[in-house]
Amino acid sequence: MRAFGILLTGSLLTAVLPSSGAAQELDAPRPIDALNSVWIEELTWMEVRDEIQAGKTTAIISTGGIEPNGPYVATGKHNYVLMSACDLLARELGDALCAPIVKLVPEGRIDPPSGHMQYPGTISVRQETFEAILEDVGRSLAAHGFTDIVYIGDSGGNARGQQAVAAKLTEEWAAAGRDARAHHIGEFYNYAEIERYMEEDLGYEQPVDEGLHDNLYITSIMMVTDPTVVRYDQRVAAGKATINGASIEPKEEIIELGRKLLQYRIDLTEAAIREARGR
């Protein structure tokens, strides 16, 4: 694989080839066995190169947030969900890798604070900043051979930016005749369906609404990643191991509930991605 760049200077389009040393390095064989991971940030550049050459040409860009989530759940709630969700989704697809989670998203006006920004620990970015990050990450991945850039968000407020960027990139790449597309997969943000599945199909009900930015299906999915991020042990010790009137004990049962909800969610998302890609 010979990599090259393009510089636009005035009206001239100039190909910029790597130095002979860099070109030789880019073609060098990987000297050790690869790590079994779908996360680009965990792989070496050689492992990413080889995965793309082997057909893993879909890159998933997931977006979360840092925001208040009641008295028990970490501010990075969405990001912890995505740690398990993107990993499972990429492996289910079989031809995808996960970009680093975009953890900072619009959460309200910064000064004076509005929305989630009224609560300590929240971190917000401007909408234009968010969209610029999504665009730059998508362009970076496409530059290295990923042909399908998939945007998914665990927070409903992220959808507008993802839709705008996916449409912009797809239109631009099509006009340039490039073999690359971007997709916003709104089906991933399907918590209403997840709640229905949990209550009607799995028989776990939430008898009351405590008015917290938290619920059983989110808590159980987070526990698949790490029970400490919902303060499991502290809640049990304080006699507060419930959410919306539903118990989060015993631990292994609720983790298994989270796994079932996560799998159901990923099945819906995988189908939507395959439809969007046409395969």
PDB file of C-alpha atoms in Angstrom:
ATOM      1  CA  MET A   1       0.000   0.000   0.000  1.00  0.00           C
ATOM      2  CA  ARG A   2       1.540   3.320  -1.084  1.00  0.00           C
ATOM      3  CA  ALA A   3       0.084   6.315   0.717  1.00  0.00           C
ATOM      4  CA  PHE A   4       0.124   9.816  -0.694  1.00  0.00           C
ATOM      5  CA  GLY A   5      -1.357  13.191   0.063  1.00  0.00           C
ATOM      6  CA  ILE A   6      -2.846  16.005  -1.995  1.00  0.00           C
ATOM      7  CA  LEU A   7      -1.905  19.662  -1.679  1.00  0.00           C
ATOM      8  CA  LEU A   8      -4.044  22.370  -3.265  1.00  0.00           C
ATOM      9  CA  THR A   9      -1.876  25.405  -4.013  1.00  0.00           C
ATOM     10  CA  GLY A  10      -3.639  28.165  -5.915  1.00  0.00           C
ATOM     11  CA  SER A  11      -5.237  26.428  -8.887  1.00  0.00           C
ATOM     12  CA  LEU A  12      -2.758  23.554  -8.986  1.00  0.00           C
ATOM     13  CA  LEU A  13      -3.545  20.123  -7.599  1.00  0.00           C
ATOM     14  CA  THR A  14      -0.288  18.462  -6.626  1.00  0.00           C
ATOM     15  CA  ALA A  15       0.306  14.889  -5.483  1.00  0.00           C
ATOM     16  CA  VAL A  16       2.654  14.702  -2.519  1.00  0.00           C
ATOM     17  CA  LEU A  17       4.334  11.327  -2.247  1.00  0.00           C
ATOM     18  CA  PRO A  18       5.896  10.158   1.000  1.00  0.00           C
ATOM     19  CA  SER A  19       9.642  10.029   1.292  1.00  0.00           C
ATOM     20  CA  SER A  20      11.276   6.795   0.205  1.00  0.00           C
ATOM     21  CA  GLY A  21      11.810   5.886   3.866  1.00  0.00           C
ATOM     22  CA  ALA A  22       8.173   6.497   4.773  1.00  0.00           C
ATOM     23  CA  ALA A  23       6.934   4.611   1.701  1.00  0.00           C
ATOM     24  CA  GLN A  24       9.087   1.640   2.640  1.00  0.00           C
ATOM     25  CA  GLU A  25       7.768   1.730   6.206  1.00  0.00           C
ATOM     26  CA  LEU A  26       4.150   1.924   5.032  1.00  0.00           C
ATOM     27  CA  ASP A  27       4.679  -1.266   3.035  1.00  0.00           C
ATOM     28  CA  ALA A  28       6.549  -3.101   5.800  1.00  0.00           C
ATOM     29  CA  PRO A  29       5.017  -6.319   7.155  1.00  0.00           C
ATOM     30  CA  ARG A  30       3.698  -6.373  10.708  1.00  0.00           C
ATOM     31  CA  PRO A  31       6.374  -8.073  12.849  1.00  0.00           C
ATOM     32  CA  ILE A  32       4.089  -9.502  15.577  1.00  0.00           C
ATOM     33  CA  ASP A  33       0.596 -10.932  15.956  1.00  0.00           C
ATOM     34  CA  ALA A  34      -2.224  -8.385  16.061  1.00  0.00           C
ATOM     35  CA  LEU A  35      -4.279  -7.475  19.103  1.00  0.00           C
ATOM     36  CA  ASN A  36      -7.853  -8.746  19.102  1.00  0.00           C
ATOM     37  CA  SER A  37      -9.533  -5.346  19.339  1.00  0.00           C
ATOM     38  CA  VAL A  38     -11.984  -3.322  17.242  1.00  0.00           C
ATOM     39  CA  TRP A  39     -10.885   0.026  18.733  1.00  0.00           C
ATOM     40  CA  ILE A  40      -8.632   2.038  16.451  1.00  0.00           C
ATOM     41  CA  GLU A  41      -6.974   3.757  19.412  1.00  0.00           C
ATOM     42  CA  GLU A  42      -5.932   0.364  20.826  1.00  0.00           C
ATOM     43  CA  LEU A  43      -4.408  -0.835  17.550  1.00  0.00           C
ATOM     44  CA  THR A  44      -1.049  -0.007  16.032  1.00  0.00           C
ATOM     45  CA  TRP A  45      -1.064   1.785  12.699  1.00  0.00           C
ATOM     46  CA  MET A  46       0.088  -1.454  11.071  1.00  0.00           C
ATOM     47  CA  GLU A  47      -2.831  -3.339  12.601  1.00  0.00           C
ATOM     48  CA  VAL A  48      -5.273  -0.708  11.302  1.00  0.00           C
ATOM     49  CA  ARG A  49      -3.679  -0.883   7.843  1.00  0.00           C
ATOM     50  CA  ASP A  50      -3.973  -4.654   7.768  1.00  0.00           C
ATOM     51  CA  GLU A  51      -7.568  -4.622   9.015  1.00  0.00           C
ATOM     52  CA  ILE A  52      -8.559  -2.220   6.228  1.00  0.00           C
ATOM     53  CA  GLN A  53      -6.794  -4.366   3.645  1.00  0.00           C
ATOM     54  CA  ALA A  54      -8.622  -7.398   5.043  1.00  0.00           C
ATOM     55  CA  GLY A  55     -11.984  -5.711   4.382  1.00  0.00           C
ATOM     56  CA  LYS A  56     -12.792  -3.814   7.572  1.00  0.00           C
ATOM     57  CA  THR A  57     -13.718  -0.638   5.744  1.00  0.00           C
ATOM     58  CA  THR A  58     -16.549   0.604   7.950  1.00  0.00           C
ATOM     59  CA  ALA A  59     -15.590   3.013  10.743  1.00  0.00           C
ATOM     60  CA  ILE A  60     -18.045   3.768  13.547  1.00  0.00           C
ATOM     61  CA  ILE A  61     -17.890   7.229  15.126  1.00  0.00           C
ATOM     62  CA  SER A  62     -19.937   7.207  18.335  1.00  0.00           C
ATOM     63  CA  THR A  63     -20.896  10.282  20.354  1.00  0.00           C
ATOM     64  CA  GLY A  64     -21.734  10.443  24.056  1.00  0.00           C
ATOM     65  CA  GLY A  65     -21.470  13.337  26.487  1.00  0.00           C
ATOM     66  CA  ILE A  66     -20.555  14.543  29.968  1.00  0.00           C
ATOM     67  CA  GLU A  67     -23.730  15.587  31.812  1.00  0.00           C
ATOM     68  CA  PRO A  68     -25.712  15.185  35.054  1.00  0.00           C
ATOM     69  CA  ASN A  69     -27.446  11.830  35.452  1.00  0.00           C
ATOM     70  CA  GLY A  70     -29.006  11.848  38.891  1.00  0.00           C
ATOM     71  CA  PRO A  71     -27.285  11.191  42.217  1.00  0.00           C
ATOM     72  CA  TYR A  72     -25.923   7.719  41.422  1.00  0.00           C
ATOM     73  CA  VAL A  73     -24.757   7.606  37.809  1.00  0.00           C
ATOM     74  CA  ALA A  74     -21.449   8.997  36.505  1.00  0.00           C
ATOM     75  CA  THR A  75     -21.490  12.069  34.282  1.00  0.00           C
ATOM     76  CA  GLY A  76     -19.986   9.981  31.479  1.00  0.00           C
ATOM     77  CA  LYS A  77     -23.070   7.744  31.318  1.00  0.00           C
ATOM     78  CA  HIS A  78     -23.381   7.791  27.530  1.00  0.00           C
ATOM     79  CA  ASN A  79     -19.681   7.132  27.049  1.00  0.00           C
ATOM     80  CA  TYR A  80     -19.769   4.046  29.286  1.00  0.00           C
ATOM     81  CA  VAL A  81     -22.737   2.722  27.306  1.00  0.00           C
ATOM     82  CA  LEU A  82     -20.799   3.221  24.076  1.00  0.00           C
ATOM     83  CA  MET A  83     -17.759   1.329  25.347  1.00  0.00           C
ATOM     84  CA  SER A  84     -19.783  -1.876  25.285  1.00  0.00           C
ATOM     85  CA  ALA A  85     -22.141  -0.931  22.455  1.00  0.00           C
ATOM     86  CA  CYS A  86     -19.590   0.027  19.790  1.00  0.00           C
ATOM     87  CA  ASP A  87     -17.401  -2.960  20.596  1.00  0.00           C
ATOM     88  CA  LEU A  88     -20.301  -5.367  20.194  1.00  0.00           C
ATOM     89  CA  LEU A  89     -21.640  -3.594  17.106  1.00  0.00           C
ATOM     90  CA  ALA A  90     -18.304  -3.695  15.284  1.00  0.00           C
ATOM     91  CA  ARG A  91     -17.823  -7.363  16.079  1.00  0.00           C
ATOM     92  CA  GLU A  92     -21.367  -8.228  14.987  1.00  0.00           C
ATOM     93  CA  LEU A  93     -20.855  -6.430  11.669  1.00  0.00           C
ATOM     94  CA  GLY A  94     -17.546  -8.217  11.228  1.00  0.00           C
ATOM     95  CA  ASP A  95     -16.110  -5.590   8.873  1.00  0.00           C
ATOM     96  CA  ALA A  96     -15.979  -2.530  11.118  1.00  0.00           C
ATOM     97  CA  LEU A  97     -13.701  -0.739  13.568  1.00  0.00           C
ATOM     98  CA  CYS A  98     -14.567   1.832  16.242  1.00  0.00           C
ATOM     99  CA  ALA A  99     -13.085   5.310  16.257  1.00  0.00           C
ATOM    100  CA  PRO A 100     -12.422   6.848  19.690  1.00  0.00           C
ATOM    101  CA  ILE A 101     -15.688   7.876  21.339  1.00  0.00           C
ATOM    102  CA  VAL A 102     -16.473  11.580  20.892  1.00  0.00           C
ATOM    103  CA  LYS A 103     -17.091  12.294  24.571  1.00  0.00           C
ATOM    104  CA  LEU A 104     -17.606  16.066  24.446  1.00  0.00           C
ATOM    105  CA  VAL A 105     -20.836  17.294  22.853  1.00  0.00           C
ATOM    106  CA  PRO A 106     -23.192  20.301  23.108  1.00  0.00           C
ATOM    107  CA  GLU A 107     -24.786  20.264  26.573  1.00  0.00           C
ATOM    108  CA  GLY A 108     -26.136  23.815  26.798  1.00  0.00           C
ATOM    109  CA  ARG A 109     -24.897  27.387  26.848  1.00  0.00           C
ATOM    110  CA  ILE A 110     -21.647  27.765  28.768  1.00  0.00           C
ATOM    111  CA  ASP A 111     -21.893  31.375  29.995  1.00  0.00           C
ATOM    112  CA  PRO A 112     -24.337  32.025  31.479  1.00  0.00           C
ATOM    113  CA  PRO A 113     -24.985  28.292  31.963  1.00  0.00           C
ATOM    114  CA  SER A 114     -28.160  26.743  30.563  1.00  0.00           C
ATOM    115  CA  GLY A 115     -29.542  23.213  30.322  1.00  0.00           C
ATOM    116  CA  HIS A 116     -27.188  20.556  31.649  1.00  0.00           C
ATOM    117  CA  MET A 117     -24.484  23.202  32.103  1.00  0.00           C
ATOM    118  CA  GLN A 118     -26.260  24.306  35.270  1.00  0.00           C
ATOM    119  CA  TYR A 119     -24.891  21.189  36.997  1.00  0.00           C
ATOM    120  CA  PRO A 120     -21.243  20.821  38.121  1.00  0.00           C
ATOM    121  CA  GLY A 121     -19.098  18.490  36.079  1.00  0.00           C
ATOM    122  CA  THR A 122     -20.932  19.025  32.797  1.00  0.00           C
ATOM    123  CA  ILE A 123     -18.708  19.876  29.843  1.00  0.00           C
ATOM    124  CA  SER A 124     -20.228  21.518  26.779  1.00  0.00           C
ATOM    125  CA  VAL A 125     -18.889  22.415  23.361  1.00  0.00           C
ATOM    126  CA  ARG A 126     -20.444  24.686  20.762  1.00  0.00           C
ATOM    127  CA  GLN A 127     -22.515  23.070  18.016  1.00  0.00           C
ATOM    128  CA  GLU A 128     -20.035  24.228  15.388  1.00  0.00           C
ATOM    129  CA  THR A 129     -17.173  22.712  17.400  1.00  0.00           C
ATOM    130  CA  PHE A 130     -19.009  19.416  17.659  1.00  0.00           C
ATOM    131  CA  GLU A 131     -19.737  19.278  13.949  1.00  0.00           C
ATOM    132  CA  ALA A 132     -16.173  20.256  13.080  1.00  0.00           C
ATOM    133  CA  ILE A 133     -14.850  17.357  15.175  1.00  0.00           C
ATOM    134  CA  LEU A 134     -17.240  14.901  13.539  1.00  0.00           C
ATOM    135  CA  GLU A 135     -16.264  16.170  10.110  1.00  0.00           C
ATOM    136  CA  ASP A 136     -12.523  16.049  10.745  1.00  0.00           C
ATOM    137  CA  VAL A 137     -12.675  12.551  12.244  1.00  0.00           C
ATOM    138  CA  GLY A 138     -14.742  11.335   9.304  1.00  0.00           C
ATOM    139  CA  ARG A 139     -12.349  12.873   6.791  1.00  0.00           C
ATOM    140  CA  SER A 140      -9.359  11.368   8.591  1.00  0.00           C
ATOM    141  CA  LEU A 141     -10.811   7.879   8.429  1.00  0.00           C
ATOM    142  CA  ALA A 142     -11.836   8.175   4.788  1.00  0.00           C
ATOM    143  CA  ALA A 143      -8.330   9.375   3.902  1.00  0.00           C
ATOM    144  CA  HIS A 144      -6.925   6.044   5.039  1.00  0.00           C
ATOM    145  CA  GLY A 145      -9.301   3.795   3.141  1.00  0.00           C
ATOM    146  CA  PHE A 146     -12.499   3.480   5.174  1.00  0.00           C
ATOM    147  CA  THR A 147     -15.375   3.611   2.707  1.00  0.00           C
ATOM    148  CA  ASP A 148     -18.344   3.792   5.094  1.00  0.00           C
ATOM    149  CA  ILE A 149     -18.264   6.267   7.963  1.00  0.00           C
ATOM    150  CA  VAL A 150     -21.077   5.539  10.427  1.00  0.00           C
ATOM    151  CA  TYR A 151     -22.222   8.078  13.022  1.00  0.00           C
ATOM    152  CA  ILE A 152     -24.206   6.859  16.048  1.00  0.00           C
ATOM    153  CA  GLY A 153     -25.145   8.812  19.165  1.00  0.00           C
ATOM    154  CA  ASP A 154     -26.253   7.717  22.617  1.00  0.00           C
ATOM    155  CA  SER A 155     -27.808  11.118  23.322  1.00  0.00           C
ATOM    156  CA  GLY A 156     -30.735  12.507  21.359  1.00  0.00           C
ATOM    157  CA  GLY A 157     -29.217  15.976  21.160  1.00  0.00           C
ATOM    158  CA  ASN A 158     -26.311  14.668  19.100  1.00  0.00           C
ATOM    159  CA  ALA A 159     -28.462  13.660  16.140  1.00  0.00           C
ATOM    160  CA  ARG A 160     -28.709  17.042  14.408  1.00  0.00           C
ATOM    161  CA  GLY A 161     -24.962  17.468  14.101  1.00  0.00           C
ATOM    162  CA  GLN A 162     -24.430  13.898  12.983  1.00  0.00           C
ATOM    163  CA  GLN A 163     -27.090  14.189  10.293  1.00  0.00           C
ATOM    164  CA  ALA A 164     -25.629  17.433   8.986  1.00  0.00           C
ATOM    165  CA  VAL A 165     -22.073  16.131   8.808  1.00  0.00           C
ATOM    166  CA  ALA A 166     -23.027  12.800   7.229  1.00  0.00           C
ATOM    167  CA  ALA A 167     -25.039  14.584   4.529  1.00  0.00           C
ATOM    168  CA  LYS A 168     -22.240  17.084   3.846  1.00  0.00           C
ATOM    169  CA  LEU A 169     -19.514  14.471   3.526  1.00  0.00           C
ATOM    170  CA  THR A 170     -21.572  12.100   1.388  1.00  0.00           C
ATOM    171  CA  GLU A 171     -22.519  14.870  -1.034  1.00  0.00           C
ATOM    172  CA  GLU A 172     -18.940  16.094  -1.273  1.00  0.00           C
ATOM    173  CA  TRP A 173     -17.444  12.641  -1.789  1.00  0.00           C
ATOM    174  CA  ALA A 174     -20.055  11.712  -4.397  1.00  0.00           C
ATOM    175  CA  ALA A 175     -19.355  14.901  -6.345  1.00  0.00           C
ATOM    176  CA  ALA A 176     -15.630  14.081  -6.295  1.00  0.00           C
ATOM    177  CA  GLY A 177     -16.259  10.499  -7.439  1.00  0.00           C
ATOM    178  CA  ARG A 178     -14.745   9.066  -4.265  1.00  0.00           C
ATOM    179  CA  ASP A 179     -15.571   5.597  -2.983  1.00  0.00           C
ATOM    180  CA  ALA A 180     -16.706   6.825   0.431  1.00  0.00           C
ATOM    181  CA  ARG A 181     -20.023   7.509   2.125  1.00  0.00           C
ATOM    182  CA  ALA A 182     -21.134   8.770   5.529  1.00  0.00           C
ATOM    183  CA  HIS A 183     -24.252   7.557   7.338  1.00  0.00           C
ATOM    184  CA  HIS A 184     -26.131   8.852  10.346  1.00  0.00           C
ATOM    185  CA  ILE A 185     -27.802   5.807  11.922  1.00  0.00           C
ATOM    186  CA  GLY A 186     -30.636   7.238  14.008  1.00  0.00           C
ATOM    187  CA  GLU A 187     -31.889   3.758  14.841  1.00  0.00           C
ATOM    188  CA  PHE A 188     -29.171   3.438  17.474  1.00  0.00           C
ATOM    189  CA  TYR A 189     -30.917   6.004  19.670  1.00  0.00           C
ATOM    190  CA  ASN A 190     -33.857   3.696  20.317  1.00  0.00           C
ATOM    191  CA  TYR A 191     -34.442   3.869  24.072  1.00  0.00           C
ATOM    192  CA  ALA A 192     -38.229   3.934  23.770  1.00  0.00           C
ATOM    193  CA  GLU A 193     -38.076   0.567  22.009  1.00  0.00           C
ATOM    194  CA  ILE A 194     -35.530  -0.729  24.517  1.00  0.00           C
ATOM    195  CA  GLU A 195     -37.830   0.218  27.389  1.00  0.00           C
ATOM    196  CA  ARG A 196     -40.759  -1.525  25.694  1.00  0.00           C
ATOM    197  CA  TYR A 197     -38.647  -4.645  25.131  1.00  0.00           C
ATOM    198  CA  MET A 198     -37.449  -4.638  28.754  1.00  0.00           C
ATOM    199  CA  GLU A 199     -40.935  -4.292  30.203  1.00  0.00           C
ATOM    200  CA  GLU A 200     -43.100  -6.284  27.803  1.00  0.00           C
ATOM    201  CA  ASP A 201     -40.725  -9.002  26.584  1.00  0.00           C
ATOM    202  CA  LEU A 202     -38.356  -9.419  29.538  1.00  0.00           C
ATOM    203  CA  GLY A 203     -40.794  -8.568  32.339  1.00  0.00           C
ATOM    204  CA  TYR A 204     -38.765  -5.875  34.139  1.00  0.00           C
ATOM    205  CA  GLU A 205     -41.019  -2.974  35.068  1.00  0.00           C
ATOM    206  CA  GLN A 206     -40.364   0.430  36.638  1.00  0.00           C
ATOM    207  CA  PRO A 207     -43.446   1.056  38.803  1.00  0.00           C
ATOM    208  CA  VAL A 208     -42.721   4.727  39.572  1.00  0.00           C
ATOM    209  CA  ASP A 209     -40.996   7.680  37.933  1.00  0.00           C
ATOM    210  CA  GLU A 210     -38.554   9.259  40.363  1.00  0.00           C
ATOM    211  CA  GLY A 211     -37.882  12.150  38.010  1.00  0.00           C
ATOM    212  CA  LEU A 212     -34.174  11.370  37.743  1.00  0.00           C
ATOM    213  CA  HIS A 213     -32.074  11.403  34.576  1.00  0.00           C
ATOM    214  CA  ASP A 214     -31.649   7.659  35.090  1.00  0.00           C
ATOM    215  CA  ASN A 215     -33.623   4.437  34.627  1.00  0.00           C
ATOM    216  CA  LEU A 216     -33.256   0.681  34.832  1.00  0.00           C
ATOM    217  CA  TYR A 217     -32.374   0.033  31.199  1.00  0.00           C
ATOM    218  CA  ILE A 218     -29.570   2.621  31.160  1.00  0.00           C
ATOM    219  CA  THR A 219     -28.225   1.483  34.537  1.00  0.00           C
ATOM    220  CA  SER A 220     -28.201  -2.191  33.537  1.00  0.00           C
ATOM    221  CA  ILE A 221     -26.425  -1.501  30.237  1.00  0.00           C
ATOM    222  CA  MET A 222     -23.827   0.631  32.038  1.00  0.00           C
ATOM    223  CA  MET A 223     -23.249  -2.215  34.480  1.00  0.00           C
ATOM    224  CA  VAL A 224     -22.171  -4.410  31.568  1.00  0.00           C
ATOM    225  CA  THR A 225     -19.201  -2.062  31.180  1.00  0.00           C
ATOM    226  CA  ASP A 226     -18.515  -1.386  34.868  1.00  0.00           C
ATOM    227  CA  PRO A 227     -20.892  -1.568  37.891  1.00  0.00           C
ATOM    228  CA  THR A 228     -18.866   1.081  39.714  1.00  0.00           C
ATOM    229  CA  VAL A 229     -20.093   3.806  37.344  1.00  0.00           C
ATOM    230  CA  VAL A 230     -23.617   3.424  38.748  1.00  0.00           C
ATOM    231  CA  ARG A 231     -22.176   3.288  42.305  1.00  0.00           C
ATOM    232  CA  TYR A 232     -23.507  -0.227  42.752  1.00  0.00           C
ATOM    233  CA  ASP A 233     -21.740  -1.107  46.011  1.00  0.00           C
ATOM    234  CA  GLN A 234     -22.432   2.281  47.597  1.00  0.00           C
ATOM    235  CA  ARG A 235     -26.133   2.068  46.744  1.00  0.00           C
ATOM    236  CA  VAL A 236     -26.429  -1.420  48.189  1.00  0.00           C
ATOM    237  CA  ALA A 237     -24.673  -0.283  51.388  1.00  0.00           C
ATOM    238  CA  ALA A 238     -26.989   2.731  51.697  1.00  0.00           C
ATOM    239  CA  GLY A 239     -30.164   0.735  50.989  1.00  0.00           C
ATOM    240  CA  LYS A 240     -30.709   2.623  47.714  1.00  0.00           C
ATOM    241  CA  ALA A 241     -30.205  -0.147  45.182  1.00  0.00           C
ATOM    242  CA  THR A 242     -33.296   0.764  43.168  1.00  0.00           C
ATOM    243  CA  ILE A 243     -34.219   3.064  40.317  1.00  0.00           C
ATOM    244  CA  ASN A 244     -37.799   4.081  39.535  1.00  0.00           C
ATOM    245  CA  GLY A 245     -38.953   1.488  42.038  1.00  0.00           C
ATOM    246  CA  ALA A 246     -37.073  -1.346  40.295  1.00  0.00           C
ATOM    247  CA  SER A 247     -34.322  -3.229  42.118  1.00  0.00           C
ATOM    248  CA  ILE A 248     -30.798  -3.393  40.700  1.00  0.00           C
ATOM    249  CA  GLU A 249     -30.060  -6.489  42.803  1.00  0.00           C
ATOM    250  CA  PRO A 250     -28.702  -9.079  42.465  1.00  0.00           C
ATOM    251  CA  LYS A 251     -25.772  -7.676  40.490  1.00  0.00           C
ATOM    252  CA  GLU A 252     -25.287 -10.557  38.050  1.00  0.00           C
ATOM    253  CA  GLU A 253     -28.973 -10.662  37.167  1.00  0.00           C
ATOM    254  CA  ILE A 254     -29.024  -6.970  36.306  1.00  0.00           C
ATOM    255  CA  ILE A 255     -25.799  -7.247  34.321  1.00  0.00           C
ATOM    256  CA  GLU A 256     -27.391 -10.091  32.357  1.00  0.00           C
ATOM    257  CA  LEU A 257     -30.439  -7.874  31.774  1.00  0.00           C
ATOM    258  CA  GLY A 258     -28.089  -5.210  30.451  1.00  0.00           C
ATOM    259  CA  ARG A 259     -26.459  -7.707  28.095  1.00  0.00           C
ATOM    260  CA  LYS A 260     -29.852  -8.710  26.680  1.00  0.00           C
ATOM    261  CA  LEU A 261     -30.899  -5.086  26.195  1.00  0.00           C
ATOM    262  CA  LEU A 262     -27.566  -4.262  24.601  1.00  0.00           C
ATOM    263  CA  GLN A 263     -27.803  -7.204  22.209  1.00  0.00           C
ATOM    264  CA  TYR A 264     -31.346  -6.237  21.216  1.00  0.00           C
ATOM    265  CA  ARG A 265     -30.226  -2.678  20.604  1.00  0.00           C
ATOM    266  CA  ILE A 266     -27.231  -3.757  18.553  1.00  0.00           C
ATOM    267  CA  ASP A 267     -29.340  -6.120  16.451  1.00  0.00           C
ATOM    268  CA  LEU A 268     -31.597  -3.199  15.456  1.00  0.00           C
ATOM    269  CA  THR A 269     -28.622  -0.959  14.726  1.00  0.00           C
ATOM    270  CA  GLU A 270     -26.729  -3.579  12.751  1.00  0.00           C
ATOM    271  CA  ALA A 271     -29.730  -4.103  10.491  1.00  0.00           C
ATOM    272  CA  ALA A 272     -29.986  -0.347   9.897  1.00  0.00           C
ATOM    273  CA  ILE A 273     -26.284  -0.079   9.039  1.00  0.00           C
ATOM    274  CA  ARG A 274     -26.453  -2.982   6.600  1.00  0.00           C
ATOM    275  CA  GLU A 275     -29.446  -1.379   4.906  1.00  0.00           C
ATOM    276  CA  ALA A 276     -27.695   1.998   4.695  1.00  0.00           C
ATOM    277  CA  ARG A 277     -24.540   0.444   3.217  1.00  0.00           C
ATOM    278  CA  GLY A 278     -26.439  -1.915   0.947  1.00  0.00           C
ATOM    279  CA  ARG A 279     -24.726  -4.953   2.467  1.00  0.00           C
TER     280      ARG A 279
END
